[in-house]
Short mmCIF file of C-alpha atoms in Angstrom, two decimals:
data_model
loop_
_atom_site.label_atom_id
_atom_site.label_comp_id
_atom_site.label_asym_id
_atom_site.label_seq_id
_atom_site.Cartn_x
_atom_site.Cartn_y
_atom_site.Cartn_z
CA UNK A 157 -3.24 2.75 -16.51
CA UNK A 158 -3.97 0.86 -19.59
CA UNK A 159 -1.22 1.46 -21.52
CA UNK A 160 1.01 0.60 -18.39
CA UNK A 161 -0.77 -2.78 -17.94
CA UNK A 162 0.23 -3.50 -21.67
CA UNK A 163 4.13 -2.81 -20.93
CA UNK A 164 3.89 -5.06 -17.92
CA UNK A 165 2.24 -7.53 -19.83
CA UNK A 166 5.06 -7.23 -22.85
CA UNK A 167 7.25 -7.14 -20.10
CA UNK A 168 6.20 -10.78 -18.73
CA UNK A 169 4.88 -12.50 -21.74
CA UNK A 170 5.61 -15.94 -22.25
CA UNK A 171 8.77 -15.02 -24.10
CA UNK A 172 10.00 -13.61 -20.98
CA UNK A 173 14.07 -13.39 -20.57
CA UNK A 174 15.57 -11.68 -17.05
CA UNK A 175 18.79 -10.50 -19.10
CA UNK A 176 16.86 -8.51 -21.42
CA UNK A 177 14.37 -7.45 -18.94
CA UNK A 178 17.27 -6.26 -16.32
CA UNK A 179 18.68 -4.82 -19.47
CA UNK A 180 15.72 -2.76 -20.41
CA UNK A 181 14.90 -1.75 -17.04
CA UNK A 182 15.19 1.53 -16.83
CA UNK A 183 13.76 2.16 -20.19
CA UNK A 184 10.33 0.21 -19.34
CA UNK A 185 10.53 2.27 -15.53
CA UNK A 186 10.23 5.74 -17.49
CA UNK A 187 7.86 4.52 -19.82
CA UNK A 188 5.39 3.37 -17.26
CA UNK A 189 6.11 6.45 -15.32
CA UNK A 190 5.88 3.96 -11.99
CA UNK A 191 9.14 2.99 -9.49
CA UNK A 192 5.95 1.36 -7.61
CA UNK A 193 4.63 -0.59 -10.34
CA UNK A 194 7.88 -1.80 -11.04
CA UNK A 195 8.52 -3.05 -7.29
CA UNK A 196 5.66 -5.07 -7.38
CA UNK A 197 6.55 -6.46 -10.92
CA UNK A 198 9.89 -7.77 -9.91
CA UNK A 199 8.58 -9.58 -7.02
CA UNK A 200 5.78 -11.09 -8.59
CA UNK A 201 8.52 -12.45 -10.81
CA UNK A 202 10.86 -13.38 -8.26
CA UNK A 203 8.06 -15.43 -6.56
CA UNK A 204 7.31 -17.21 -9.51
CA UNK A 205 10.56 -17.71 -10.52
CA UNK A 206 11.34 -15.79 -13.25
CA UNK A 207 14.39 -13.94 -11.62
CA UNK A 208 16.64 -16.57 -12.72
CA UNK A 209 17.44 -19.37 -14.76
CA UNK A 210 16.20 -23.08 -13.19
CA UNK A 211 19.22 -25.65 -12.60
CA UNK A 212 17.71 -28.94 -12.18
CA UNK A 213 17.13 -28.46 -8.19
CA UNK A 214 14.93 -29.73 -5.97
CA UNK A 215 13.25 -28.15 -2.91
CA UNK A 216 12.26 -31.40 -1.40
CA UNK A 217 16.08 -31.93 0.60
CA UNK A 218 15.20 -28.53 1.73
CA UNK A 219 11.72 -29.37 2.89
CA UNK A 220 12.41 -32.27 4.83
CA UNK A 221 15.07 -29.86 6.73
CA UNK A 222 12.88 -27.75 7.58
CA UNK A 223 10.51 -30.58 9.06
CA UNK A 224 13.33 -31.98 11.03
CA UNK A 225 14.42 -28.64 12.63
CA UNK A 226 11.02 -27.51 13.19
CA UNK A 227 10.11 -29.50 16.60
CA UNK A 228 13.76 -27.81 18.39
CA UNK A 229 11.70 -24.29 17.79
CA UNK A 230 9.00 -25.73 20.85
CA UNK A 231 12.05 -26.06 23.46
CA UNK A 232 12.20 -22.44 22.94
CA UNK A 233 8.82 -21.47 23.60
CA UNK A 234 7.70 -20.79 20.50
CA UNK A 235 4.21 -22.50 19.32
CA UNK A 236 4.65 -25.32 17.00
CA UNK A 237 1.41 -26.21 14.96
CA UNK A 238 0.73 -29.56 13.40
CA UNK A 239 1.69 -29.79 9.78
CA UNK A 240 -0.33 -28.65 7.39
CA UNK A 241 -2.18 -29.95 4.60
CA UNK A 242 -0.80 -30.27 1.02
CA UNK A 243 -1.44 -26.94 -1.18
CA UNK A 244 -4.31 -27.82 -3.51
CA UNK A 245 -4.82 -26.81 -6.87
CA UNK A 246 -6.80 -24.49 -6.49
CA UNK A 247 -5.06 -22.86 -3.60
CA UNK A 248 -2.02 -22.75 -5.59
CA UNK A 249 -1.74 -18.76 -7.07
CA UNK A 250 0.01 -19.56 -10.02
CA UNK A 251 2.44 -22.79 -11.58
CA UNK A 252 5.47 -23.07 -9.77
CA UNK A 253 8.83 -23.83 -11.90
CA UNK A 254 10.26 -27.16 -12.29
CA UNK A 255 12.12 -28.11 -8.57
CA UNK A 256 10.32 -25.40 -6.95
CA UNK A 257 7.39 -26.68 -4.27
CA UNK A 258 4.09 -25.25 -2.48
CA UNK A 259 4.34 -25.19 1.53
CA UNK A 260 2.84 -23.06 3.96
CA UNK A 261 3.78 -19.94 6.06
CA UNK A 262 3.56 -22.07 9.43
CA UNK A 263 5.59 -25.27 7.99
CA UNK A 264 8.92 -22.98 8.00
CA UNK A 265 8.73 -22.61 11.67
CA UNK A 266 6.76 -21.52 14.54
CA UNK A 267 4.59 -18.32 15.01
CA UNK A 268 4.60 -16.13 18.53
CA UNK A 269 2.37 -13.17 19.51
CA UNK A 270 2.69 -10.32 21.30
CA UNK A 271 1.31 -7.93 23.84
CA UNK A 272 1.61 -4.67 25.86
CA UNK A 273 3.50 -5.19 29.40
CA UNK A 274 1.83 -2.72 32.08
CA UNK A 275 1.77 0.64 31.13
CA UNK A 276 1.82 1.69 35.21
CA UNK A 277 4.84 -0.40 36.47
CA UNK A 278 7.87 1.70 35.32
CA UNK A 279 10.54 -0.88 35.95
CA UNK A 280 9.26 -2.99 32.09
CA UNK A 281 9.59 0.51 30.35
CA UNK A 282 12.35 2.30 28.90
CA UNK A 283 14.93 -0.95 28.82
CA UNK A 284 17.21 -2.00 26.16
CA UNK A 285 14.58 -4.31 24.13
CA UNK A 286 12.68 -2.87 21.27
CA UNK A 287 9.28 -2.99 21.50
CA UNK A 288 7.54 -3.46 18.00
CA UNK A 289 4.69 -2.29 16.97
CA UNK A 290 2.43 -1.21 13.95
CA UNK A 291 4.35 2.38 13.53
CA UNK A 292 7.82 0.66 13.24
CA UNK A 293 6.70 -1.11 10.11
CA UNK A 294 8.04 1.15 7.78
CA UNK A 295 11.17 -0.58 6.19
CA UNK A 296 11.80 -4.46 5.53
CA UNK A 297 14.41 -4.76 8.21
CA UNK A 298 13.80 -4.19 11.95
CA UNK A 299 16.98 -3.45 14.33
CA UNK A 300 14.85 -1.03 16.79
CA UNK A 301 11.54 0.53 17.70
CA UNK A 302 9.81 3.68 19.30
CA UNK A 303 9.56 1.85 22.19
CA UNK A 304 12.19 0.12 24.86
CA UNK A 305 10.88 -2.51 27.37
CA UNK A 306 13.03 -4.29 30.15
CA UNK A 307 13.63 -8.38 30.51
CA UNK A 308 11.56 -7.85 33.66
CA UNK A 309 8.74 -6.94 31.29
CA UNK A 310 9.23 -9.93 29.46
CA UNK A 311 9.60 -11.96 32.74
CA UNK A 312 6.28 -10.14 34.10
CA UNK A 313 3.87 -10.36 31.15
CA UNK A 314 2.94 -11.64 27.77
CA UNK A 315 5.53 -10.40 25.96
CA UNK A 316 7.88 -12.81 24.09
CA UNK A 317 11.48 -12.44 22.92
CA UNK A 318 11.56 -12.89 18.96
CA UNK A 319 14.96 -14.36 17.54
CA UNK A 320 17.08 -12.57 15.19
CA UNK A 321 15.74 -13.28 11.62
CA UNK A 322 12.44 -13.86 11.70
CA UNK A 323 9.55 -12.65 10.20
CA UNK A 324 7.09 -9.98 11.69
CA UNK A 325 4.00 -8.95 10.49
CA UNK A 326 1.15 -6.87 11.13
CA UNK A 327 -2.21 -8.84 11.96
CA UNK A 328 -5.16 -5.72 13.18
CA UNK A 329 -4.56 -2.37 12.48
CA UNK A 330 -6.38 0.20 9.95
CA UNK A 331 -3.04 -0.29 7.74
CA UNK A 332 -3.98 -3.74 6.82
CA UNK A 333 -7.09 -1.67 4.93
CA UNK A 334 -4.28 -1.18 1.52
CA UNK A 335 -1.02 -2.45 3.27
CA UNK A 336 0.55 -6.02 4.70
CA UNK A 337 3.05 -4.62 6.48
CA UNK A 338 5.88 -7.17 6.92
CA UNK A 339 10.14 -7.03 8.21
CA UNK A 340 12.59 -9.34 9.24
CA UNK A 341 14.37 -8.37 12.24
CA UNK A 342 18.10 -8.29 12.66
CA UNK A 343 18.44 -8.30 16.33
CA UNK A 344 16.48 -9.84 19.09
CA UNK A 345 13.15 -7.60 19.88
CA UNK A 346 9.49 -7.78 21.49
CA UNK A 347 6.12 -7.06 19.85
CA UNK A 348 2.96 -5.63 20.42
CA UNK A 349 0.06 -7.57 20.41
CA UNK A 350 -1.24 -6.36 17.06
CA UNK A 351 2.32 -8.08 15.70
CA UNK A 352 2.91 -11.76 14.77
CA UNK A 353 6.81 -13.54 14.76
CA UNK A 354 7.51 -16.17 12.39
CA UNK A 355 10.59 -17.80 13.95
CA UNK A 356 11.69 -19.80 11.36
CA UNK A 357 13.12 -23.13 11.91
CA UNK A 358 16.17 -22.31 9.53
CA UNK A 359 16.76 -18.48 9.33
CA UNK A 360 18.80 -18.46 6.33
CA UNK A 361 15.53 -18.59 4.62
CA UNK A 362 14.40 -15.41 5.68
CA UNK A 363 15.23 -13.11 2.88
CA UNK A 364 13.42 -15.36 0.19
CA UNK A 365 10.28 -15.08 2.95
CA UNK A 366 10.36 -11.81 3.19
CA UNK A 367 10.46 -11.05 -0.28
CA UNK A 368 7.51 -14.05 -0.52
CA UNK A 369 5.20 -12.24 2.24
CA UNK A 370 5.74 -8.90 0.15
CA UNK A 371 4.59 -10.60 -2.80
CA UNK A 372 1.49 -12.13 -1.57
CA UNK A 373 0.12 -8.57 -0.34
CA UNK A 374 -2.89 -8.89 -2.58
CA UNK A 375 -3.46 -12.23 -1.26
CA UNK A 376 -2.89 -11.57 2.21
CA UNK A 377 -5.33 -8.18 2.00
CA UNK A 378 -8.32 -10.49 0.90
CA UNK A 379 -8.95 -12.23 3.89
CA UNK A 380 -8.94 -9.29 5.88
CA UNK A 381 -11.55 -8.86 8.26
CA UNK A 382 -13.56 -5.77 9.07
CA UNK A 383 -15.20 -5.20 12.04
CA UNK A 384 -18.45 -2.99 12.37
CA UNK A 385 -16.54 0.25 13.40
CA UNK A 386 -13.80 -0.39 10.85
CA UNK A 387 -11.15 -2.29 12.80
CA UNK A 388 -8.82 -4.18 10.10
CA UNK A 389 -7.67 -7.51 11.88
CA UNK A 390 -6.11 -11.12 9.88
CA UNK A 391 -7.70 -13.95 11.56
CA UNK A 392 -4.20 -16.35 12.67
CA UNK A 393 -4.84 -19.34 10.48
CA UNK A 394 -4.98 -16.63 7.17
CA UNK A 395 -1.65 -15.79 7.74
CA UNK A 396 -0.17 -18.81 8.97
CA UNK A 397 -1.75 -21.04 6.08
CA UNK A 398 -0.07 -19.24 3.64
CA UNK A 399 0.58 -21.15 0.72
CA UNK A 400 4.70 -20.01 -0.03
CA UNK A 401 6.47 -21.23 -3.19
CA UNK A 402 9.42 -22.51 -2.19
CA UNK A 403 12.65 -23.16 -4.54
CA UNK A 404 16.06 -25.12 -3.67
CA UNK A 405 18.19 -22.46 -0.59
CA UNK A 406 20.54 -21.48 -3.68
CA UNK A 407 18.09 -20.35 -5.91
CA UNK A 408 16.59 -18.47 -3.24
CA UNK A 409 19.86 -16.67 -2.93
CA UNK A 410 20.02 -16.21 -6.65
CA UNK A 411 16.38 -14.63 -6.82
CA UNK A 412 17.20 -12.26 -3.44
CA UNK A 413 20.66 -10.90 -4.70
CA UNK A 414 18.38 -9.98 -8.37
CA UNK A 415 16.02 -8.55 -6.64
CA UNK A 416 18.23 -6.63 -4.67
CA UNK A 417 19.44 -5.61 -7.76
CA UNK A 418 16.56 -4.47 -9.48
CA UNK A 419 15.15 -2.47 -6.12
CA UNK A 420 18.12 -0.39 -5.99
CA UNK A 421 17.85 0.54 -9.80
CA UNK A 422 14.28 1.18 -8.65
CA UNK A 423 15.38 3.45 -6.08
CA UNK A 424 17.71 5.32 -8.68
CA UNK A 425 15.62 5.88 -11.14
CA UNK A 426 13.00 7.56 -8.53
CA UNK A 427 15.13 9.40 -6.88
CA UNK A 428 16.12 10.49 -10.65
CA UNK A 429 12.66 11.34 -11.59
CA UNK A 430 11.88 13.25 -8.19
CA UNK A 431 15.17 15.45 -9.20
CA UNK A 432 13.75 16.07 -12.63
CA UNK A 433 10.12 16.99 -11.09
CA UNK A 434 11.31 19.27 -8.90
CA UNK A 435 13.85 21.05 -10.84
CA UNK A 436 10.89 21.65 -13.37
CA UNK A 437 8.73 22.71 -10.85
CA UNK A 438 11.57 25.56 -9.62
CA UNK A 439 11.99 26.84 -13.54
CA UNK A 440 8.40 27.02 -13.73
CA UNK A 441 8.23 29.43 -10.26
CA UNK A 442 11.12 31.36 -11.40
CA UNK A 443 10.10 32.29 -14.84
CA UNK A 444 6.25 32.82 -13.27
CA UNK A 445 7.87 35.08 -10.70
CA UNK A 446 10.22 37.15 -13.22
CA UNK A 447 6.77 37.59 -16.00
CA UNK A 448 4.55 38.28 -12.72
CA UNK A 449 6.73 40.99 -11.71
CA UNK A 450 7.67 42.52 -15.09
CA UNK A 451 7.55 46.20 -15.14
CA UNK A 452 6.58 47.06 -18.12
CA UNK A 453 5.56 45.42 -22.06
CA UNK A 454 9.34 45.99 -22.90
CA UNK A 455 10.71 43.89 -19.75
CA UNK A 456 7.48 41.60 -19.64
#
């Protein structure tokens, strides 16, 4: 593990330079040995902008956007909190690049809840809705679930509708004990009640938050909360306090379509690796099986 930190940390240093690092990717994935690793390098540097070169932007016109189109999210339904405070210093993770600025999870929108319509009236199951929960958390994009509920189960209980685009997240759950679970859903869908929806007051932000949310895992994990048979729950305000580093909406696209990039060379080269493994692991059987069952010293 030591010898891996050091290639990150080559990797990174302050001479840093994203051509030469997307050059040398592969090279510096089967040195560490570690698609994983790597995944979590490249969004720790898309988050602190080191994906790609700064161009004089500024996130404030972007900012004040946001603030304007955040009260229309409340004639929707969805809760609207008061602003929140400036990031301080020592909230602040790490420097942010020159344009970029600090805001938090809850200033990009509006956050919803879920819950569980009842289980013993037939007519809110099985219906056309996805119904997300906890399991379904297992890739970044959401377009269906396990479960199907009806509009009459959304007419009938807790249960909210949740916009294209925005941002779910897990909030209790014994996955929140190494994982932070988080997906941005491409169609309209319900959640479960250990689920929170960021509906975002502009939703061509979403990919940047996504990859953001990812990032902040470690972060996120801290303030978990344990109860005293082992429950794993995120109080509200620790996820929607957030502090979010937010560049100009064209850098975000910039950063997104490298990281894109650099995920699916991740996925290559593991996929790669898995095919090497295993075809080892076969010539190794084989020749184990043909000295095991060796007749004689001649044929052995």
């Amino acid at each position: 593990m030591r010898a891996r930190a050091a290639l990150v940390e080559e990797a990174v240093g302050s001479g840093f330079d994203v051509e030469k690092f997307v050059e040398n990717f592969e090279v510096l994935v089967e040195a560490t040995g570690s698609a994983k690793l790597l995944r979590e390098l490249v969004l720790q540097l898309a988050v602190t902008g080191r994906l790609s070169s700064a161009r004089g932007e500024s996130a404030e016109p972007l900012l004040a956007k946001l603030r304007s189109e955040r009260p229309k999210l409340a004639k929707a339904g969805v809760r609207i909190a008061e602003a929140s405070g400036a990031v301080s210093d020592e909230e602040a993770p790490y420097p942010l690049p020159l344009g970029w600025r600090w805001t938090r999870l809850r200033d990009l929108g509006g956050f919803l809840g879920g819950g569980t319509p009842a289980k013993a009236n037939e007519a809110f199951w099985n219906g056309p809705l996805p119904w997300v929960s906890p399991k379904d958390m297992k890739r970044p994009y959401i377009d269906d679930a396990e479960d199907h509920i009806s509009m009459a189960a959304v007419e009938g209980s807790a249960v909210k509708l949740i916009p294209a685009r925005s941002v779910l997240c897990v909030v209790r759950g014994m996955i929140l004990a190494h994982s932070f679970p988080v997906a941005v859903t491409t169609r309209e869908v319900t959640i479960n009640q250990d689920m929170k929806a960021l509906v975002l007051a502009l939703p061509e932000i979403s990919e940047f938050v996504l990859r953001s949310c990812q990032a902040a895992r470690a972060r996120v994990l801290a303030k978990v909360e344990r109860s005293s048979h082992g429950t794993c729950r995120l109080e509200s305000e620790a996820v929607e306090m957030l502090p979010i580093a937010l560049p100009p909406l064209a850098e975000q696209k910039r950063i997104v379509a490298k990281v894109d990039q650099l995920m699916a060379l991740c996925d290559e080269l593991e996929a790669r690796q898995t095919k090497k493994r295993e075809t080892g692991a076969r010539l190794t059987k084989s020749a184990l099986e043909a000295l095991t069952s060796a007749e004689g010293p001649e044929e052995f």
